[in-house]
GROMACS .gro file of C-alpha atoms in nm:
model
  348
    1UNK     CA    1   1.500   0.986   1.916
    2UNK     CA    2   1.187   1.113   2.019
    3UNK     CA    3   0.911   1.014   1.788
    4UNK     CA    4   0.618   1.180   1.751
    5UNK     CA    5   0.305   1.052   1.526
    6UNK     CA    6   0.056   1.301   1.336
    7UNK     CA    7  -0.212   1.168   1.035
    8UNK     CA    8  -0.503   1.036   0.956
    9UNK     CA    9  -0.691   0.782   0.792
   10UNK     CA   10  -0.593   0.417   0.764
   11UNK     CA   11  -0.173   0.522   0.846
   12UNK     CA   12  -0.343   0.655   1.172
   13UNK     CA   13  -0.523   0.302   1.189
   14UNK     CA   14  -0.202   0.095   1.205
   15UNK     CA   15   0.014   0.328   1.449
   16UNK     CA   16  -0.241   0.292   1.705
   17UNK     CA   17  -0.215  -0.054   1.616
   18UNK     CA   18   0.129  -0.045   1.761
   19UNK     CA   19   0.152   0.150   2.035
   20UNK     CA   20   0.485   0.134   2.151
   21UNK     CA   21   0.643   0.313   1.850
   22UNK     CA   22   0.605   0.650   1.896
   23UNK     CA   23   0.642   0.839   2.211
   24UNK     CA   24   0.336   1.052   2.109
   25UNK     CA   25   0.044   1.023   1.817
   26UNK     CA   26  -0.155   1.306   1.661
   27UNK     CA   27  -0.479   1.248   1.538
   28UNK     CA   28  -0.495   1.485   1.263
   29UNK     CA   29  -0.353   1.694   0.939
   30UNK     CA   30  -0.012   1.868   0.947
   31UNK     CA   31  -0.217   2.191   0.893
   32UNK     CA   32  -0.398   2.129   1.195
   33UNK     CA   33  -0.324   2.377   1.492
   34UNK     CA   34  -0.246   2.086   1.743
   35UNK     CA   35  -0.047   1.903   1.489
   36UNK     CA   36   0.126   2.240   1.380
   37UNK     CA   37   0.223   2.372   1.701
   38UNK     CA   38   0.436   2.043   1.808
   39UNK     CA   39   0.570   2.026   1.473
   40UNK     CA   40   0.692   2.370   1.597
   41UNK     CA   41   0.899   2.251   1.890
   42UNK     CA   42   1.016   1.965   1.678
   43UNK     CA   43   1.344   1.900   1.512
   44UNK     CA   44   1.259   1.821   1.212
   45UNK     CA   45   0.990   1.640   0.978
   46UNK     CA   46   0.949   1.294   0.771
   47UNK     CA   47   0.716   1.329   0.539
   48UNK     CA   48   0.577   0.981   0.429
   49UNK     CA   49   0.393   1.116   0.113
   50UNK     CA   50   0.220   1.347   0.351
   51UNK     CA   51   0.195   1.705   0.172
   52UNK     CA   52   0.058   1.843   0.441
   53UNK     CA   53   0.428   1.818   0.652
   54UNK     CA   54   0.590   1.929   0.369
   55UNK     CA   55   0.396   2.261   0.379
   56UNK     CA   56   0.423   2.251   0.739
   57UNK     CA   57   0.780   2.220   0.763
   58UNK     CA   58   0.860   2.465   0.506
   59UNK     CA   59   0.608   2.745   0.735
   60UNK     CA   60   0.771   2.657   1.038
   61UNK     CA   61   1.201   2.627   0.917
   62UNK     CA   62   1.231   2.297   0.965
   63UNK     CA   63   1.499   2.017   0.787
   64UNK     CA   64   1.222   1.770   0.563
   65UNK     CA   65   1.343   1.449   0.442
   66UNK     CA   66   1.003   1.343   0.241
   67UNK     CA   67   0.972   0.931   0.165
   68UNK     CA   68   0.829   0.811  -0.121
   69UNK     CA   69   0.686   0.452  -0.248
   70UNK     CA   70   0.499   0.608  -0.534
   71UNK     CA   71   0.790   0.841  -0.721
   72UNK     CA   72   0.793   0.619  -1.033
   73UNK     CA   73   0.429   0.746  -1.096
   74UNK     CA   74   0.477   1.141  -1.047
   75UNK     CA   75   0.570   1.335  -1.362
   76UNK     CA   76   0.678   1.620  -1.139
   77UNK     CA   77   0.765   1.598  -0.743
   78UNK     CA   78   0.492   1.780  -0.576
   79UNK     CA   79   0.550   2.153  -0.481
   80UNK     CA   80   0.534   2.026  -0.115
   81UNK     CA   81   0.805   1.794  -0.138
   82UNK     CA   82   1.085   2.048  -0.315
   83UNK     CA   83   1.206   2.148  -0.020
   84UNK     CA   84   1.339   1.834   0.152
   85UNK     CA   85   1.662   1.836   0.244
   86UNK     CA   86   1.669   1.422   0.105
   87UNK     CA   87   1.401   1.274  -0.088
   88UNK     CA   88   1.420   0.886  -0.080
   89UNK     CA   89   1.253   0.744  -0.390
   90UNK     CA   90   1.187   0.382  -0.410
   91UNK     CA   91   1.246   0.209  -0.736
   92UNK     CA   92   0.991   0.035  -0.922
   93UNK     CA   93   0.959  -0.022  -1.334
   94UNK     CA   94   0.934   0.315  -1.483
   95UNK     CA   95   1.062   0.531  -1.201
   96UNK     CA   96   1.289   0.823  -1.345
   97UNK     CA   97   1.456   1.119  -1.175
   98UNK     CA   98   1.412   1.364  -1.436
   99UNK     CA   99   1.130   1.626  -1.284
  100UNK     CA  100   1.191   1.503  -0.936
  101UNK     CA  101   1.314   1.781  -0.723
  102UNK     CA  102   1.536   1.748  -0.534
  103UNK     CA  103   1.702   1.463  -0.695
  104UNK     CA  104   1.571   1.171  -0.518
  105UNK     CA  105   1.814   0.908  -0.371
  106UNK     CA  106   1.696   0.577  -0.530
  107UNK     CA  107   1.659   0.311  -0.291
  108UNK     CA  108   1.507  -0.041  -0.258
  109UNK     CA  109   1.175  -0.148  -0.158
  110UNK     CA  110   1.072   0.068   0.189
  111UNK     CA  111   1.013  -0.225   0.409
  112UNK     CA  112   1.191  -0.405   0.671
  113UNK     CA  113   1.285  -0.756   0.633
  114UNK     CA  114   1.046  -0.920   0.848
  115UNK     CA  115   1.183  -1.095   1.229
  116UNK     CA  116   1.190  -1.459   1.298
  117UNK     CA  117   1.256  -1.649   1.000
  118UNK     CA  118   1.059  -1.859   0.781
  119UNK     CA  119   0.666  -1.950   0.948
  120UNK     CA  120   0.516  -2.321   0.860
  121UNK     CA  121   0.224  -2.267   0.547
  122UNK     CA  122  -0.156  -2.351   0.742
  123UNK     CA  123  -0.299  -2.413   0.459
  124UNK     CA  124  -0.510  -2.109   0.420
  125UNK     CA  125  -0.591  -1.860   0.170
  126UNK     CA  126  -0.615  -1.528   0.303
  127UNK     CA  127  -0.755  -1.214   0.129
  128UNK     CA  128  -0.599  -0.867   0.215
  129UNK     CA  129  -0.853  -0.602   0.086
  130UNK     CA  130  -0.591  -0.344   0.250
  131UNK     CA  131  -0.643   0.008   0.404
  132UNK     CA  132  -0.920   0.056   0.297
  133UNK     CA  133  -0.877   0.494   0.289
  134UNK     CA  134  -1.184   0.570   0.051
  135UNK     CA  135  -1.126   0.922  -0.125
  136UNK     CA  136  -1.355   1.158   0.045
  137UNK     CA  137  -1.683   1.172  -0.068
  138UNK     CA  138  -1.665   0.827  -0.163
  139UNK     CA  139  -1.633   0.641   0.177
  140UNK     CA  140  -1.858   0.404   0.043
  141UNK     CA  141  -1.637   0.263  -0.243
  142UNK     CA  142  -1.387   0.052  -0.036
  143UNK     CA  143  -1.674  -0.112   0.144
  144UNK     CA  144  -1.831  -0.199  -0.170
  145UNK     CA  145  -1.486  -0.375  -0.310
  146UNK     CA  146  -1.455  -0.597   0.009
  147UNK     CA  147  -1.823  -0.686  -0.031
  148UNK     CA  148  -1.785  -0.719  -0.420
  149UNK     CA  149  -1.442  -0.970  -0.382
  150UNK     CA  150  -1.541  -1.179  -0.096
  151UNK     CA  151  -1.867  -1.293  -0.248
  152UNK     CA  152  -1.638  -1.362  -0.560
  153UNK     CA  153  -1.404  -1.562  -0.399
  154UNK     CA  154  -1.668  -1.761  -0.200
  155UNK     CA  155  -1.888  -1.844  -0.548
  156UNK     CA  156  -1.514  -1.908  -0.719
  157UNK     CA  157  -1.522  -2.254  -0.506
  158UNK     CA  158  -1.215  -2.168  -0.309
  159UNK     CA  159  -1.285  -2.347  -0.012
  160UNK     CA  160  -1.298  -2.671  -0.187
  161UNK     CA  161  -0.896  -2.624  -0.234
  162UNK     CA  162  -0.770  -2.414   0.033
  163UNK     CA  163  -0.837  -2.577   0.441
  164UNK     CA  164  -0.975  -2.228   0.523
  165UNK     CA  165  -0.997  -1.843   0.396
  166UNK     CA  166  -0.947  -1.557   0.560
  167UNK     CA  167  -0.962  -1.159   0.540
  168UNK     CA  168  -0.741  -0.918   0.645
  169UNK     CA  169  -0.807  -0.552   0.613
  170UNK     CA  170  -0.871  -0.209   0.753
  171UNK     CA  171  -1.154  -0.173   0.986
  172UNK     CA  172  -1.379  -0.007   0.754
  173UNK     CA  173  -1.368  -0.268   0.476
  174UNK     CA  174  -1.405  -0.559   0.779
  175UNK     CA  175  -1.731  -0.376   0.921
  176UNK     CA  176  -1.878  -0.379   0.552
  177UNK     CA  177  -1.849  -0.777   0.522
  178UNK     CA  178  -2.241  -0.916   0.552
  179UNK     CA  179  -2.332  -1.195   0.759
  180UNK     CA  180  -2.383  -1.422   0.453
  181UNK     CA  181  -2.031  -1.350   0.339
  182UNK     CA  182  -1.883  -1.387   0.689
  183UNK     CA  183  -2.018  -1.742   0.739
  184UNK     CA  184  -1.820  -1.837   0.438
  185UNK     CA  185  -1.489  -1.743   0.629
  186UNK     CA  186  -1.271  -1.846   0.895
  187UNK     CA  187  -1.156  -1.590   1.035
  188UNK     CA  188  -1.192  -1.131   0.971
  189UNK     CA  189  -0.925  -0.918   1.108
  190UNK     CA  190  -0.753  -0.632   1.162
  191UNK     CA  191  -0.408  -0.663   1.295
  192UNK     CA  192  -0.101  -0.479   1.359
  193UNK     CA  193   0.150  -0.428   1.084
  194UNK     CA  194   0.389  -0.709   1.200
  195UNK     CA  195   0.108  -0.919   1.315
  196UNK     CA  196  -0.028  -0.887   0.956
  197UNK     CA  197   0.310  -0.995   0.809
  198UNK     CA  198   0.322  -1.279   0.966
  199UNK     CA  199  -0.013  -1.390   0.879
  200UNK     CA  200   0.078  -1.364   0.538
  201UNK     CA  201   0.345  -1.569   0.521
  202UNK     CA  202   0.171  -1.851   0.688
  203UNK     CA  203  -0.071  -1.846   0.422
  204UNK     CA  204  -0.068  -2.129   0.131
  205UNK     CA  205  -0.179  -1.834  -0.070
  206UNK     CA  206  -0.239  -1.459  -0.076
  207UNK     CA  207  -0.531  -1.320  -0.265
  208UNK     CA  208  -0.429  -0.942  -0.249
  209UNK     CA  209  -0.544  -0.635  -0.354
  210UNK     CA  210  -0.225  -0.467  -0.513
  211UNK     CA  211  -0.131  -0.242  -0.318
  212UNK     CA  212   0.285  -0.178  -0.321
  213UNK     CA  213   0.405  -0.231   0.059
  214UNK     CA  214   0.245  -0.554   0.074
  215UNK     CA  215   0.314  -0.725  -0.253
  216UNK     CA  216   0.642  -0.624  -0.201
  217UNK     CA  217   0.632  -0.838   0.145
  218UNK     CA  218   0.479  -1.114   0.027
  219UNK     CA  219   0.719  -1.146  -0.272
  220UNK     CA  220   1.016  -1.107   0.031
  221UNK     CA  221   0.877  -1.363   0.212
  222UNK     CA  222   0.832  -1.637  -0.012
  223UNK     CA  223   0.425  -1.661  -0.035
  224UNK     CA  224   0.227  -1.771  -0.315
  225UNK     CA  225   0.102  -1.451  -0.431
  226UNK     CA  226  -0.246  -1.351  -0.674
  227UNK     CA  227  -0.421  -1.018  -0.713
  228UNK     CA  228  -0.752  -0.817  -0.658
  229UNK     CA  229  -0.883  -0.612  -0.937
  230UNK     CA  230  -0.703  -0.254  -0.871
  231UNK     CA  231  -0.871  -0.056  -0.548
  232UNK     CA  232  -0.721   0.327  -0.646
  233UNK     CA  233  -0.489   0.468  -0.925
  234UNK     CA  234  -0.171   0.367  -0.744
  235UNK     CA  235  -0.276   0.008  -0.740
  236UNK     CA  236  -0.453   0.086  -1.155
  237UNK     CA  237  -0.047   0.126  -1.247
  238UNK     CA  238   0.095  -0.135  -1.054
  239UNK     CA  239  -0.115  -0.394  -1.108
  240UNK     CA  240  -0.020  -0.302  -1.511
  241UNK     CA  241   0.334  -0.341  -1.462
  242UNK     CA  242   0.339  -0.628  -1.211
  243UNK     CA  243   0.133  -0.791  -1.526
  244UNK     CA  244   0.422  -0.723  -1.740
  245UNK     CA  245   0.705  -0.846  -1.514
  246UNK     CA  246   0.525  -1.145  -1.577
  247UNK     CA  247   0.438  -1.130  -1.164
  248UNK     CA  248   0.085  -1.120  -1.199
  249UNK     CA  249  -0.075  -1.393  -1.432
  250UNK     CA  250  -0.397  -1.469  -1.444
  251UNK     CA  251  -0.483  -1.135  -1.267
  252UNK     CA  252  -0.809  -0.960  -1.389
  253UNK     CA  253  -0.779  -0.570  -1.451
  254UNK     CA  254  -1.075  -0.348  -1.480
  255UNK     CA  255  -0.894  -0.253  -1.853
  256UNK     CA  256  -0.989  -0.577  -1.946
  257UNK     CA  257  -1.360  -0.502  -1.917
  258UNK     CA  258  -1.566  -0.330  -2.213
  259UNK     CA  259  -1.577   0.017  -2.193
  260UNK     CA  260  -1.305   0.061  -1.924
  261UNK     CA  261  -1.103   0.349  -2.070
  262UNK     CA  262  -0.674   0.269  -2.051
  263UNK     CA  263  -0.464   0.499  -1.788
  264UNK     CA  264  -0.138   0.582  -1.851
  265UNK     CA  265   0.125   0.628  -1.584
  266UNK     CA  266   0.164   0.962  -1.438
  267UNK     CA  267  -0.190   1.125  -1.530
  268UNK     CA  268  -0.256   1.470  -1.302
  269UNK     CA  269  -0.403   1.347  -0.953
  270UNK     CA  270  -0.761   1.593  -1.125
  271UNK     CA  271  -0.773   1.415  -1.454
  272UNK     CA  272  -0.717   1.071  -1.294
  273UNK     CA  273  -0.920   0.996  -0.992
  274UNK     CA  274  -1.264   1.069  -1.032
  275UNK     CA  275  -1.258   0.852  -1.371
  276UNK     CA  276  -1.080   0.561  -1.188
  277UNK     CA  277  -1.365   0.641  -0.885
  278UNK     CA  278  -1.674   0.630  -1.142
  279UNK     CA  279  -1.520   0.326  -1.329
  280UNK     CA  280  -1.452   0.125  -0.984
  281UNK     CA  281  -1.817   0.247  -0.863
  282UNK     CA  282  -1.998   0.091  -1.191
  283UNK     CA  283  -1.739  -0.253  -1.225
  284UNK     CA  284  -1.880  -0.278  -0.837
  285UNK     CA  285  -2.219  -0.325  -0.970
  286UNK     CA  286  -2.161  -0.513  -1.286
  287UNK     CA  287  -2.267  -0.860  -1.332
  288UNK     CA  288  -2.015  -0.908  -1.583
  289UNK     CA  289  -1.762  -0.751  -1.392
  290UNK     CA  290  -1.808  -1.029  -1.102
  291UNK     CA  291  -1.838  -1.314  -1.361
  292UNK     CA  292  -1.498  -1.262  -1.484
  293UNK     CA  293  -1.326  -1.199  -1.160
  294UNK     CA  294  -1.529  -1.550  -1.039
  295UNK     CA  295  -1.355  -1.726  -1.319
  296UNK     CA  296  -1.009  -1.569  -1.284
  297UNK     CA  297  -1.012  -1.679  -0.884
  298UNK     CA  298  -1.080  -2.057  -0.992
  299UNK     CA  299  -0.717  -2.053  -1.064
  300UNK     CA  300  -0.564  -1.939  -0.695
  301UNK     CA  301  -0.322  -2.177  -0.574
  302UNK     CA  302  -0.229  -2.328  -0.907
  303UNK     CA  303   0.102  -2.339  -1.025
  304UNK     CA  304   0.292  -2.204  -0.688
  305UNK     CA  305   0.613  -2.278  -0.683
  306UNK     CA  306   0.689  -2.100  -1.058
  307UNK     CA  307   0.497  -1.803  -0.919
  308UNK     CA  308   0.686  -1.830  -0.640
  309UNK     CA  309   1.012  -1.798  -0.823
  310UNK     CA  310   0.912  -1.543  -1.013
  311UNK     CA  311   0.829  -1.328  -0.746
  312UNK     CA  312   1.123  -1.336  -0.591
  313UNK     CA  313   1.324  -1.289  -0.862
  314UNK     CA  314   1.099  -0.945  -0.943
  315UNK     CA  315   1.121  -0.849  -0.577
  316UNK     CA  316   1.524  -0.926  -0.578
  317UNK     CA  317   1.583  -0.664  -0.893
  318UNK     CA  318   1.414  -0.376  -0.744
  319UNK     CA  319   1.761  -0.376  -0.479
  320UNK     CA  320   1.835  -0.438  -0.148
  321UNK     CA  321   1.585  -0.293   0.139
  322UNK     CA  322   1.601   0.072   0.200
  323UNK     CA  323   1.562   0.117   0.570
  324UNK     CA  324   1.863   0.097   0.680
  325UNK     CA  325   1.970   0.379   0.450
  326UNK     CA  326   1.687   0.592   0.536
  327UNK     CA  327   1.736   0.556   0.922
  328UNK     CA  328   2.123   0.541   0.911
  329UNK     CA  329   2.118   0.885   0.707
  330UNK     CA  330   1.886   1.055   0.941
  331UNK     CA  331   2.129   0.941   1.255
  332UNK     CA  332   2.413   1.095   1.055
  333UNK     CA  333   2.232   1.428   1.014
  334UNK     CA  334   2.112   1.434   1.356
  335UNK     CA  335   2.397   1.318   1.521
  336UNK     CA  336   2.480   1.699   1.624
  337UNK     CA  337   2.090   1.856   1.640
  338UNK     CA  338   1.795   1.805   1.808
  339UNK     CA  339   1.667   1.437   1.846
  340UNK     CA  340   1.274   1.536   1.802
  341UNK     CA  341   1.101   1.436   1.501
  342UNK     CA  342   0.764   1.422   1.349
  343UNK     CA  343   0.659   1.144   1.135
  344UNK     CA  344   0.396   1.244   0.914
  345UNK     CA  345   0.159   0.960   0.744
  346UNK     CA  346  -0.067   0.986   0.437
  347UNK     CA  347  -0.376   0.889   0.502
  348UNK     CA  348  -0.376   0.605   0.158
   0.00000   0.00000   0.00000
């Protein structure tokens, strides 16, 4: 293979994070000329949940296989995606096929089990605010959730249990930490996906928010695992369900505040985000908002080793890791074609 990188945002973040994985790497949309005109010369195009390369692919004649974390929330595939020649869905509570097009290929969670074995705990709690990819035209939301949890964990008396807390997250949510917030912690980073992992499952405990990729890891590898208020709609529904799998305990979701309307699964990408956007925006600044996430936190750390269990147990029915399958049916398909391929990255 020859791999070659084009996106944006915080998936353009962690490639360049890891340099050695792709022979090239596009800054940029699929749309974009640059982008575009190597897509041209290219084999053909993996679209992770980029709809950009799915148009692009389509303009130009070439094979799309799309990959998708996030299926179990669309009520239709989008019109980008219904030409891939596979569609790899992962499966997740209340993923169906029906409306998908083309018929996705159900797989387990998109992740690769992670090198080297188990790590020795430190001790530590670390808080993973994530990506960090604010909408556009609200760049400033993300950086007002990292400041909003870290001063919540910090007045929740956490470092009275845990021997030290640390943050992990994209660059834009580490610049936004203040100075009296970053005295409280030991350490602020932004690392490489692997180098990330593996900081994880160090930890005594992971304060997350709940994103899919990473729960999903930490589950895998065996850490003590509690949640962030939701960041996005993605993380609104998953955060719901993980609650109900009985995953999640103790978690606070902005639906338990007054006034915080209840989403259902699958709303239209219009209808939904700019009412999740102005509800996270206003929570951000609420007093009452903070005092309830300050008392949920007190409980971090409690009660591991059944949260543990359960974890894995919720982690273990969603199948074995798909991978494997994705890369082994791409070598199959390619074994007679052209070995040039763009990987396309959304930018959440």
């Amino acid at each position: 293979w020859r791999l070659v990188f084009a996106g944006r945002g915080s998936a353009l973040e962690l490639v360049a994070r890891t340099p050695d994985l792709f022979d090239e790497v596009l800054e940029g949309s699929a749309a974009d000329p640059v982008c575009a005109a190597r897509m041209a010369r290219a084999w053909g195009v993996v679209s992770v949940m980029d709809r950009d390369a799915g148009d692009a692919a389509e303009r130009l004649g070439k094979p799309l296989f799309v990959v998708d974390s996030l299926a179990w929330m669309r009520a239709a595939s989008p019109a980008s995606f219904v030409g891939a020649r596979v569609y790899w869905a992962q499966r997740f509570p209340g993923v169906r096929v029906e409306g998908l097009v083309p018929r996705p290929s159900l797989i387990g969670p998109i992740l690769a089990e992670r090198v080297g074995g188990s790590l020795p705990r430190d001790g530590g709690l670390v808080i993973h605010l994530g990506g960090s990819a604010a909408p556009r035209g609200r760049e400033g939301l993300y950086a007002a959730y990292a400041r909003f949890v870290t001063r919540a964990v910090l007045e929740a008396g956490l470092g009275d249990r845990f021997r030290e807390i640390s943050v992990l997250g994209g660059a834009a949510a580490i610049a936004a930490l203040e100075a009296p917030v970053r005295s409280g912690l030991s350490c602020i980073e932004s690392l490489a996906p692997e180098d990330a992992r593996d900081r994880l499952a160090r930890a005594e405990a992971v304060l997350t928010a709940p994103g899919l990729t990473t729960t999903i890891e930490c589950f895998q590898d065996g850490t003590p695992t509690w949640f962030l208020p939701p960041q996005n709609y993605s993380q609104w529904c998953i955060l719901r369900h993980l609650r109900a799998a009985g995953v999640a305990d103790g978690a606070l979701h902005w639906e338990d505040l007054p006034e915080v309307p209840k989403l259902a699964d699958r709303m239209a990408a219009e209808v939904r985000d700019p009412i999740v956007c102005t509800q996270i925006e206003r929570l951000l600044s609420s007093s009452t908002a903070r005092s309830r996430l300050r008392s949920q936190l007190a409980e971090v750390g409690e009660g591991s080793e059944v949260r543990v269990a359960r974890q894995a147990g919720f982690s273990a029915s969603l199948g074995p890791l798909g991978i494997e399958e994705i890369a082994s049916t791409l070598r199959r398909i390619a074994a007679t074609e052209r070995r040039d391929m763009v990987v396309a990255g959304a930018s959440g």
